[in-house]
Coordinates of C-alpha atoms in Angstrom, one line a residue:
X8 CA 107.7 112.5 89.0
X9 CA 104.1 113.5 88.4
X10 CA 102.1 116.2 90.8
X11 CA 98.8 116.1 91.3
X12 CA 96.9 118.1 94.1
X13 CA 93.5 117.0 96.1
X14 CA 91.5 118.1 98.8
X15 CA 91.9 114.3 100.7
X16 CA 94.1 111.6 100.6
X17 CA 92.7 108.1 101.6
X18 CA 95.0 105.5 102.2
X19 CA 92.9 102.4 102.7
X20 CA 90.5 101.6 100.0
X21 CA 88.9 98.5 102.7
X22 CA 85.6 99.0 104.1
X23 CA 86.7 101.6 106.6
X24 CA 88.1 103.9 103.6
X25 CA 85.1 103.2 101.3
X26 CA 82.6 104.5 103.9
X27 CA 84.5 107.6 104.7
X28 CA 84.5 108.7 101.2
X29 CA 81.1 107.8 100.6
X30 CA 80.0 110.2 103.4
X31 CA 82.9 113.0 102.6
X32 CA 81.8 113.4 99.2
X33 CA 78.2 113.4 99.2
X34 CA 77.9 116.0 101.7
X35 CA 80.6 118.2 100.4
X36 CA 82.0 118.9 96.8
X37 CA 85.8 117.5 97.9
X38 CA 88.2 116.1 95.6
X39 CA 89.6 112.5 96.9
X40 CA 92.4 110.8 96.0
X41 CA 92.2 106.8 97.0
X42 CA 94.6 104.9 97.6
X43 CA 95.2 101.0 98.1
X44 CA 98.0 98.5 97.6
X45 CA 95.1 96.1 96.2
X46 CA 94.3 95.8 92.8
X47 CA 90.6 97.2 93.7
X48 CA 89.3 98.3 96.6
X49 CA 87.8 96.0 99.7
X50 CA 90.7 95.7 101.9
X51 CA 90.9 92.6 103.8
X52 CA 88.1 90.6 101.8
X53 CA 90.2 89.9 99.3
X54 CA 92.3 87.5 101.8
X55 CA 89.4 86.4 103.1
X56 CA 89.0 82.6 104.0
X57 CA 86.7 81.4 100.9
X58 CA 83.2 80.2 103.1
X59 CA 83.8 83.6 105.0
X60 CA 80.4 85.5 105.7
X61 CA 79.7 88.7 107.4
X62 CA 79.5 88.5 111.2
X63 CA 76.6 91.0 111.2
X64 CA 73.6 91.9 108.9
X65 CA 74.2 93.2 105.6
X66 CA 71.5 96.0 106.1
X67 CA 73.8 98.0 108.2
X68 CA 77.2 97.2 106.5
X69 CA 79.4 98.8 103.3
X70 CA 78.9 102.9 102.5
X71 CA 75.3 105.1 102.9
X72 CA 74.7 105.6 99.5
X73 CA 74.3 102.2 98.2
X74 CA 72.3 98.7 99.9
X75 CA 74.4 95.6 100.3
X76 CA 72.1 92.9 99.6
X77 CA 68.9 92.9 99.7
X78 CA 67.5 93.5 103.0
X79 CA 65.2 90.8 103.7
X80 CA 65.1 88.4 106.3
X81 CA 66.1 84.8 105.8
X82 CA 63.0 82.6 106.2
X83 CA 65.6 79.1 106.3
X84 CA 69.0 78.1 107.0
X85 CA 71.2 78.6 110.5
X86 CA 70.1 82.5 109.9
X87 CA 66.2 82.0 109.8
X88 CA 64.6 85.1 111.2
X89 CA 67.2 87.1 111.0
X90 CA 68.5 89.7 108.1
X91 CA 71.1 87.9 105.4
X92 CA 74.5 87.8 106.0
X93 CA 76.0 88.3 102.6
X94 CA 79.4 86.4 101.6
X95 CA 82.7 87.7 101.1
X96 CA 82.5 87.8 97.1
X97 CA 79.1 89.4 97.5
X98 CA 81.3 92.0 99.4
X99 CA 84.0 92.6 97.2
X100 CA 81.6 93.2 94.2
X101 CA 79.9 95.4 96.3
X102 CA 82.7 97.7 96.8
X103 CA 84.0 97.7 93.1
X104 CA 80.3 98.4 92.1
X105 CA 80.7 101.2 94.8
X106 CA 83.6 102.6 92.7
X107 CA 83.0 102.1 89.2
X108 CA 79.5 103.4 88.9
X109 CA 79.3 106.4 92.2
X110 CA 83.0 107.2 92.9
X111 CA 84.8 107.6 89.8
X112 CA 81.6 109.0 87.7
X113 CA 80.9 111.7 90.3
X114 CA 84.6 113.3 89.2
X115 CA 85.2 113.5 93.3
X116 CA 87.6 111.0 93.3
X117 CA 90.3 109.1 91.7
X118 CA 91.8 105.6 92.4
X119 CA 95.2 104.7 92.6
X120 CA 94.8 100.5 92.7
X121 CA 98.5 98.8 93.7
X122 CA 100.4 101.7 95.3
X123 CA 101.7 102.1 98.5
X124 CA 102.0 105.1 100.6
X125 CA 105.5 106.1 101.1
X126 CA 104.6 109.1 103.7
X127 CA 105.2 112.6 103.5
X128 CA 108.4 114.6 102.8
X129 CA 108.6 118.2 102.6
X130 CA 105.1 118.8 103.0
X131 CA 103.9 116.5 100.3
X132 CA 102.7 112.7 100.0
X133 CA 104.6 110.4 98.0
X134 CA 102.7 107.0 96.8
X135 CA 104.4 104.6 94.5
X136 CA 103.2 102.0 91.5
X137 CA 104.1 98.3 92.9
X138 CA 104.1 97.5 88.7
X139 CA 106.2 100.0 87.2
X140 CA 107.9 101.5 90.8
X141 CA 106.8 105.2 89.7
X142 CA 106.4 107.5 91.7
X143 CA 103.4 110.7 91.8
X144 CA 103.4 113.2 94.6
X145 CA 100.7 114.1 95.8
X146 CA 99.9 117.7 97.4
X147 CA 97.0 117.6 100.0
X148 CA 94.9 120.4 100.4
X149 CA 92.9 119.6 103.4
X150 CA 93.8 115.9 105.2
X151 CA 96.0 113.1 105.0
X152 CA 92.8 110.1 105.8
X153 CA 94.4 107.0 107.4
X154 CA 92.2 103.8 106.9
X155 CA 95.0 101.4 108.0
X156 CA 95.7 101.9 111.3
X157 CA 93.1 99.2 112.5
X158 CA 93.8 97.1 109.2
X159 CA 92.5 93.7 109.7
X160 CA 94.9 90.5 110.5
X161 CA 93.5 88.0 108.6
X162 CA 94.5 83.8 108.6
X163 CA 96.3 84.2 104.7
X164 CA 98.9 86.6 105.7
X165 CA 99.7 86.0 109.3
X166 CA 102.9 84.2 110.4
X167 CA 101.6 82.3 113.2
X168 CA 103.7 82.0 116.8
X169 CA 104.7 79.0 116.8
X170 CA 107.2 76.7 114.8
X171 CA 105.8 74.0 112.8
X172 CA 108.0 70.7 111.4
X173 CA 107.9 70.9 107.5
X174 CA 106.0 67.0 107.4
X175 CA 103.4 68.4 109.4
X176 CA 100.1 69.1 107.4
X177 CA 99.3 72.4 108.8
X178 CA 97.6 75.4 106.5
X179 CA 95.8 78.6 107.0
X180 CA 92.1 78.2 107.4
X181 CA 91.7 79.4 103.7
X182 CA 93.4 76.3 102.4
X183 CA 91.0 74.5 104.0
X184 CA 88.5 74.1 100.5
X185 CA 91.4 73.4 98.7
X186 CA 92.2 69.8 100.5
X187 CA 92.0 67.0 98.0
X188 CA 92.9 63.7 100.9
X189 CA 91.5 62.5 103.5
X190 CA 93.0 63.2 107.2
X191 CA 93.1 60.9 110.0
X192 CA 91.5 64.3 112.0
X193 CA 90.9 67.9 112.4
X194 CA 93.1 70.2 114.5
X195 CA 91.7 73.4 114.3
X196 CA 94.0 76.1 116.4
X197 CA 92.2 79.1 117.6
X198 CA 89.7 80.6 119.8
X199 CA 88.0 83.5 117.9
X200 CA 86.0 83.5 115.6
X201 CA 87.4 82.4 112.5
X202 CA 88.0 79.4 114.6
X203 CA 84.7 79.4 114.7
X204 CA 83.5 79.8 111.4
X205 CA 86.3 76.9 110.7
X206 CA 84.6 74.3 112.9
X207 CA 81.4 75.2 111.3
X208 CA 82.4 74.6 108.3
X209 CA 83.7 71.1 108.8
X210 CA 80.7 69.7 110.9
X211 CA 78.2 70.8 107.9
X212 CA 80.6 69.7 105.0
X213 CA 80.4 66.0 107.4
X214 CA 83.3 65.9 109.2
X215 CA 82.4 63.4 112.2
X216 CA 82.5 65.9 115.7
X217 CA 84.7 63.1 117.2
X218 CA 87.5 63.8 114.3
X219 CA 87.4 67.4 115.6
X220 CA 89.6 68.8 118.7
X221 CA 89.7 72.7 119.2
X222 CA 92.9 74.1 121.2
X223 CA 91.4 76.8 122.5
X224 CA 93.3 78.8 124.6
X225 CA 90.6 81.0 125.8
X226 CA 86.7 81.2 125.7
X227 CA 84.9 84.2 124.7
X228 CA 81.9 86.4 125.4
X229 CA 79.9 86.1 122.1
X230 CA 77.2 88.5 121.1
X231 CA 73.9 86.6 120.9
X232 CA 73.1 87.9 117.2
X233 CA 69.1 88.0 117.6
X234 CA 69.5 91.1 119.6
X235 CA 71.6 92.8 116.4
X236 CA 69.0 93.1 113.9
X237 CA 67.6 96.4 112.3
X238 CA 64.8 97.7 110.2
X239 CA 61.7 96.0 110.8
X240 CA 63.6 93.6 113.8
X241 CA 64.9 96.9 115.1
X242 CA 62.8 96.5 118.5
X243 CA 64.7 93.5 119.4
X244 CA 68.0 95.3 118.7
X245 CA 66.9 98.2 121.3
X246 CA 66.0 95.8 123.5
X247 CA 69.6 94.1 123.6
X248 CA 70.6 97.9 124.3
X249 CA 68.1 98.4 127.2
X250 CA 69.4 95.1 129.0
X251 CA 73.0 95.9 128.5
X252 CA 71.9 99.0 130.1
X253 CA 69.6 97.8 132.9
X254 CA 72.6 95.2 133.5
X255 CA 75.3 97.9 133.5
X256 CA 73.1 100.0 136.2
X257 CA 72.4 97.0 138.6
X258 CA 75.6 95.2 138.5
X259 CA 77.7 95.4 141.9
X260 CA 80.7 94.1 140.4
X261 CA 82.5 93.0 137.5
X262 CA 81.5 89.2 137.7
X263 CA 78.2 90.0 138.6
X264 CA 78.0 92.6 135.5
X265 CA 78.6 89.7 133.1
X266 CA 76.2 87.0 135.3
X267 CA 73.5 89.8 134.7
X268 CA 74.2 90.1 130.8
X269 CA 74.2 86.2 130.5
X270 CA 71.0 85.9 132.2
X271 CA 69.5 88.4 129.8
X272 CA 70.8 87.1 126.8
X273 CA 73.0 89.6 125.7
X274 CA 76.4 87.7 126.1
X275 CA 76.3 84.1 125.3
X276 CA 79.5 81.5 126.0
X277 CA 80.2 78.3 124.3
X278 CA 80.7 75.9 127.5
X279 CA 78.6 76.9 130.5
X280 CA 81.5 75.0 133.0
X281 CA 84.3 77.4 131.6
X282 CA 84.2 81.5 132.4
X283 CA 85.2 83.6 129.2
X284 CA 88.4 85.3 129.6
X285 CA 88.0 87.4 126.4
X286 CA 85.7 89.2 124.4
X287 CA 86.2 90.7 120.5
X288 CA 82.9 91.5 119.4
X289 CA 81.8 88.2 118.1
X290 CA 78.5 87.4 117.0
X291 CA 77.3 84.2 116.7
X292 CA 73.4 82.3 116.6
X293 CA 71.7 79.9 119.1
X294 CA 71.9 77.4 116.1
X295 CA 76.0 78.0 115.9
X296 CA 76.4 77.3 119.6
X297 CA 74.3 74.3 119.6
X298 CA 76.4 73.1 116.4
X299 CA 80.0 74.1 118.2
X300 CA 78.8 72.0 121.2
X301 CA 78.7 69.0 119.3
X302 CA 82.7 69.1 119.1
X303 CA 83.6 67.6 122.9
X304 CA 87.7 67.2 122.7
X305 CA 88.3 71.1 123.5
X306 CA 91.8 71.8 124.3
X307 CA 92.6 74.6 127.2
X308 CA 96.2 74.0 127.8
X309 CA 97.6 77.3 126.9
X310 CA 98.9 78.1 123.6
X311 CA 100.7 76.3 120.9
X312 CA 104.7 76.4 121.4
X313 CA 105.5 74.2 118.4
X314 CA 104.2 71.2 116.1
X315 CA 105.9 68.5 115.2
X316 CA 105.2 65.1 113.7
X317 CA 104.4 63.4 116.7
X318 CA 103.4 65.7 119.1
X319 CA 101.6 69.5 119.8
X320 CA 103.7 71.0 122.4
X321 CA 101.2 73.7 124.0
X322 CA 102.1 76.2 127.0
X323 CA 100.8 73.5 129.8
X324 CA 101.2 70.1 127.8
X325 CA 101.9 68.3 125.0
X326 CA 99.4 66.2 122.8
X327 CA 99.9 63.5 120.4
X328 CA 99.4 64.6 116.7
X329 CA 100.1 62.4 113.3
X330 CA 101.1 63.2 109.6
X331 CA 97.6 62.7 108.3
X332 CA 96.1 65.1 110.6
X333 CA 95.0 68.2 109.4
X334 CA 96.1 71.5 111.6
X335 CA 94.0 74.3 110.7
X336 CA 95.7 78.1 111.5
X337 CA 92.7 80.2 112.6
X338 CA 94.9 82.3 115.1
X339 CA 95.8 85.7 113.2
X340 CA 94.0 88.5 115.7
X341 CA 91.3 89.6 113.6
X342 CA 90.6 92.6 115.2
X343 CA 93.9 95.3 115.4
X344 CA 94.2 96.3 119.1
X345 CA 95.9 99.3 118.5
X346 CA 95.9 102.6 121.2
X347 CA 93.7 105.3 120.7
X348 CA 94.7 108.5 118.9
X349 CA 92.9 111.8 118.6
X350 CA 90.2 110.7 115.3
X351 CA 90.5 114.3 113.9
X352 CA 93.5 116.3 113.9
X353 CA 94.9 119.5 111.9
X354 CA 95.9 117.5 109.2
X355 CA 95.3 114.6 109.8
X356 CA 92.2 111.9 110.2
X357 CA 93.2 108.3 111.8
X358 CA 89.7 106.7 111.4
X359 CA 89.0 104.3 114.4
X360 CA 86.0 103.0 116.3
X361 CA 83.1 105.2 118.1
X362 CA 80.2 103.1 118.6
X363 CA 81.8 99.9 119.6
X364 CA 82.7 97.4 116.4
X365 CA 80.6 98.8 113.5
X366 CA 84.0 99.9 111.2
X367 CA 81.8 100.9 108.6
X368 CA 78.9 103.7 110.4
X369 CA 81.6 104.6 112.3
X370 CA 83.9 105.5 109.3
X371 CA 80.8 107.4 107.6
X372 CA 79.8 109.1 111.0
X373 CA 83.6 110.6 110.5
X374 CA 83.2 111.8 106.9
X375 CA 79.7 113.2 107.5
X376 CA 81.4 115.7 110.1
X377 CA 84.6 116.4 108.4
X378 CA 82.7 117.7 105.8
X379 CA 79.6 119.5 108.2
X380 CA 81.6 120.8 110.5
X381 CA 84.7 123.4 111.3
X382 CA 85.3 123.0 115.1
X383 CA 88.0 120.1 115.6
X384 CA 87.6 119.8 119.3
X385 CA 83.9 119.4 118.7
X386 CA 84.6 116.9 115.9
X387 CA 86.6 115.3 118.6
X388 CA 83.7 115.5 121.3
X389 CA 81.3 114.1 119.2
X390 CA 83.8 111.1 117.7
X391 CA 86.1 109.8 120.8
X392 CA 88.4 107.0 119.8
X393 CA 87.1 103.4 121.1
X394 CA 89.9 100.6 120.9
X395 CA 88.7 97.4 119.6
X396 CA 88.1 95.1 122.9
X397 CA 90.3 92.1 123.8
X398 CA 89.4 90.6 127.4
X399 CA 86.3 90.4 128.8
X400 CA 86.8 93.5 131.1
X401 CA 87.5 95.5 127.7
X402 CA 83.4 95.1 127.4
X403 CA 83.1 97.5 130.2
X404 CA 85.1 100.6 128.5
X405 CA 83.9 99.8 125.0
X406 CA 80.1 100.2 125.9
X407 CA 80.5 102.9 128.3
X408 CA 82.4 105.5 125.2
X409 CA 79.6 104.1 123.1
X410 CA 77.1 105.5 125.4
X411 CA 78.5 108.6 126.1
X412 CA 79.2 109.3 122.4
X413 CA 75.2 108.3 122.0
X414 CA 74.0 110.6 124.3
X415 CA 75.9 113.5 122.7
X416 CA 74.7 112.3 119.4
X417 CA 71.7 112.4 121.0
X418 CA 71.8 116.1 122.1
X419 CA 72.2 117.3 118.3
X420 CA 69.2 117.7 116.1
X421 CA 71.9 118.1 113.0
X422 CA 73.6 114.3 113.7
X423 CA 70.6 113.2 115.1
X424 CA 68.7 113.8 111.3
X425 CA 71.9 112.2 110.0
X426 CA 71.6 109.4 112.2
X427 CA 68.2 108.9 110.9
X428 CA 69.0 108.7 107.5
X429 CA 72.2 106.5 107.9
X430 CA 71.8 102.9 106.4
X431 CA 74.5 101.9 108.2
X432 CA 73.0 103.3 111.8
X433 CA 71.5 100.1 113.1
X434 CA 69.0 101.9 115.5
X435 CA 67.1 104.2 112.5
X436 CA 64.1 103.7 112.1
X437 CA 63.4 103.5 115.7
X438 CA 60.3 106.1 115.5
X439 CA 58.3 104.1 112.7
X440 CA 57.8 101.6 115.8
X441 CA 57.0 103.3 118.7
X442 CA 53.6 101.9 118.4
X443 CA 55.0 98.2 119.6
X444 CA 54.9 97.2 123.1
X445 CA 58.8 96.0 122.5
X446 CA 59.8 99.2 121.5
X447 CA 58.3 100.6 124.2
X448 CA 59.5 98.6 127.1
X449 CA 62.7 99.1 125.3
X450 CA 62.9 102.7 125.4
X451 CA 61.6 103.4 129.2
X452 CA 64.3 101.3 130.1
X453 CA 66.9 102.9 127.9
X454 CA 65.3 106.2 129.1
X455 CA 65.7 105.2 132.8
X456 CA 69.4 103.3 132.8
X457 CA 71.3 105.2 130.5
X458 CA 73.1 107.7 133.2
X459 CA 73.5 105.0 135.7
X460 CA 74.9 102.6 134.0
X461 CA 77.9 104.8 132.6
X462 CA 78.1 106.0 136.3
X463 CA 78.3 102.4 137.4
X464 CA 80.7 101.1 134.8
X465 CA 83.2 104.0 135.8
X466 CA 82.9 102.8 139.4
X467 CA 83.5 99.5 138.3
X468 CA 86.2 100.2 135.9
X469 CA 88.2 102.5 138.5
X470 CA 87.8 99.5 140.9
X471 CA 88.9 96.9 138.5
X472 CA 86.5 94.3 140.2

């Protein structure tokens, strides 16, 4: 068995993984050792459905040291006015370019491609070749890095819940491009966001809206995505943070907390007769809900038990179903719920959300201080754990650790010049625009809500109404 020593071992060579490293090794001299069960790093992109796009602008996504993109604004298409949304090929050459030409030249780190971890015995880490089943050990001198434990469930490699008669034409939604007959109909199974993307999809390749039904379980709060835009559109984007806040502070309960942040725009629902029982960071355009609406035969009977030839058999009711339709499998979790674990430990780094669904700044934000800092219970303070949300009321804890980690980022001149020069920090830049009545209308705001609204939200969350 071969040895070989390093300062960190990364398990995960996704996006999470990629951005950690990034960070680590440009602001320290630390050898890394990467590891991924992929041929090349990118993590769940390379099981990505094939019309997949990111959910968020390009200009704050992938690692620091390197743009993804270009980072202009679209001027046509369903994402006029707003910064390009890159696709998932665009992503995964991203991240090889990340490798091949910064990683591995800078000597700082090596790649293991198609080995797994096999854990630690005896004070050393063991990762084995799935091609030839050798085995190197590997002695860590600092950290163990885990970028899997929020590893992404994506539609290719999920079982789904339900049984399914082997007549039935039922696929994953990446199988969707690969369809070479006509269906009698579309049954697309799902209510997140690859659902979504999956009804999309079909209305603008010309499926008729009529062919279309949607069992959807559950609606969801959606983030409006004007409000997320940086650089030049960053005033908009502190805006959305201003009304979340002024809607936090105001609210006197939990149903009146999300009437407010409807009625400001900041949390957007697909039917306006049906109340949103869940919320996973979505993001979605006025143009995609106005396109979703067109599909009227929505399905909220509970979820799918079994189907068979003839019929759906859901938790409330059965529906008919034929051989020629199509039943499209968008119902993998997408986001990991997983509970929250101390980010920095004495040997250990599990990386995990901060600031509330942005895997990528969030992973850098953790390098940058592993390799700035000594103290772990201030690495701790500045970095607590934020589990991805699930139902609506999860939008109450998520933003309120967001803010508190903010306003301790805040209260550091050291992470606050970081901050600054982060790509992936959606809200840099905020000082080049100071001069625009937006910004600051935005900022009084934020200035005057912030404490109050994470005072509210506690009341609200210890109440539970």
């Amino acid at each position: 068995m071969v040895t070989i020593e390093t300062d960190y071992l990364v398990v995960g060579a996704g996006a999470a993984g990629m951005a950690f490293t990034d960070s680590l090794i440009t602001g320290s001299d630390s050898d890394v050792v990467l590891v991924d069960r992929r041929h090349r790093p990118g993590g769940h992109w390379h099981n990505a459905y094939p019309f997949v796009r990111l959910h968020q602008p390009a200009a704050f996504y992938g690692v620091n040291s390197r743009v993804l993109g270009s980072d202009s604004i679209d001027v046509a298409g369903p994402n006029a006015g707003m910064y390009e949304r890159v696709t998932g090929v665009e992503v995964l050459d991203y991240f090889q370019r990340v490798l091949d030409e910064q990683f591995l030249p800078s000597g700082q780190v090596r790649f293991f491609g198609m080995c797994d971890y096999l854990g630690e015995q005896s004070g050393t880490h063991q990762v084995e070749s799935r091609l030839t089943g050798e085995r190197t050990e590997v002695r860590v001198r600092q950290k163990l890095v885990d970028a899997t434990y929020l590893e992404t469930p994506v539609p290719s490699l999920h079982s789904p819940s339900f049984t399914v008669d082997p007549d039935v034409r039922f696929m994953p939604v990446n199988d969707l491009v690969s369809l070479s007959k006509p269906s009698s109909g579309f049954t697309v199974i799902g209510a997140g966001k690859t659902a979504m993307d999956a009804c999309i999809w079909l209305l603008d390749n010309g499926v008729d809206p009529d062919l279309i039904r949607w069992i959807r379980p559950r609606d969801a709060w959606l983030l409006d995505r004007t409000f997320a835009q940086p650089l030049e559109l960053v005033g908009s984007l502190m805006e959305g943070v201003a009304l979340n806040l002024q809607s936090a502070a105001e609210a006197e309960n939990v149903d009146d907390l999300f009437l407010r942040l409807e009625a400001c725009g900041q949390l957007v629902r697909l039917d306006p007769a049906v109340g949103p029982t869940m919320y996973r960071c979505a993001t979605v355009s006025q143009g995609e809900i106005e396109s979703l609406g067109r599909i009227r035969n929505v399905i909220r009977q509970g979820r799918v038990r079994s189907i068979g030839s003839e019929q759906i058999l859901l938790e409330e009711a059965s529906i008919p179903t034929g051989r020629q339709q199509v039943h499209i499998d968008c119902t993998a979790a997408g986001l990991r719920v997983s509970p929250a674990r101390p980010i920095f430990e004495q040997d250990r780094i599990t990386l995990q959300q901060i600031r509330t669904c942005q895997p990528t700044f969030n992973a850098a934000l953790v390098g940058y201080l592993e390799g700035a800092r000594e103290d772990l219970e201030e690495k701790n303070r500045l970095c607590p754990p934020n589990p991805y949300p699930d139902a609506a009321f999860d939008w109450l804890t998520s933003s309120s650790i967001s803010w508190r980690a903010q306003a301790a980022w805040n209260r550091d001149p050291d992470l606050g010049a970081w901050l600054e020069s982060s790509r992936l920090n959606a809200s840099r830049g905020i000082a080049a625009h100071l001069a625009e009545p937006q910004m600051q209308s935005a900022l009084t705001r934020y200035l005057e809500y912030s404490e109050p609204a994470i005072e509210n939200l506690d009341r609200l969350t210890a109440r539970g109404t």
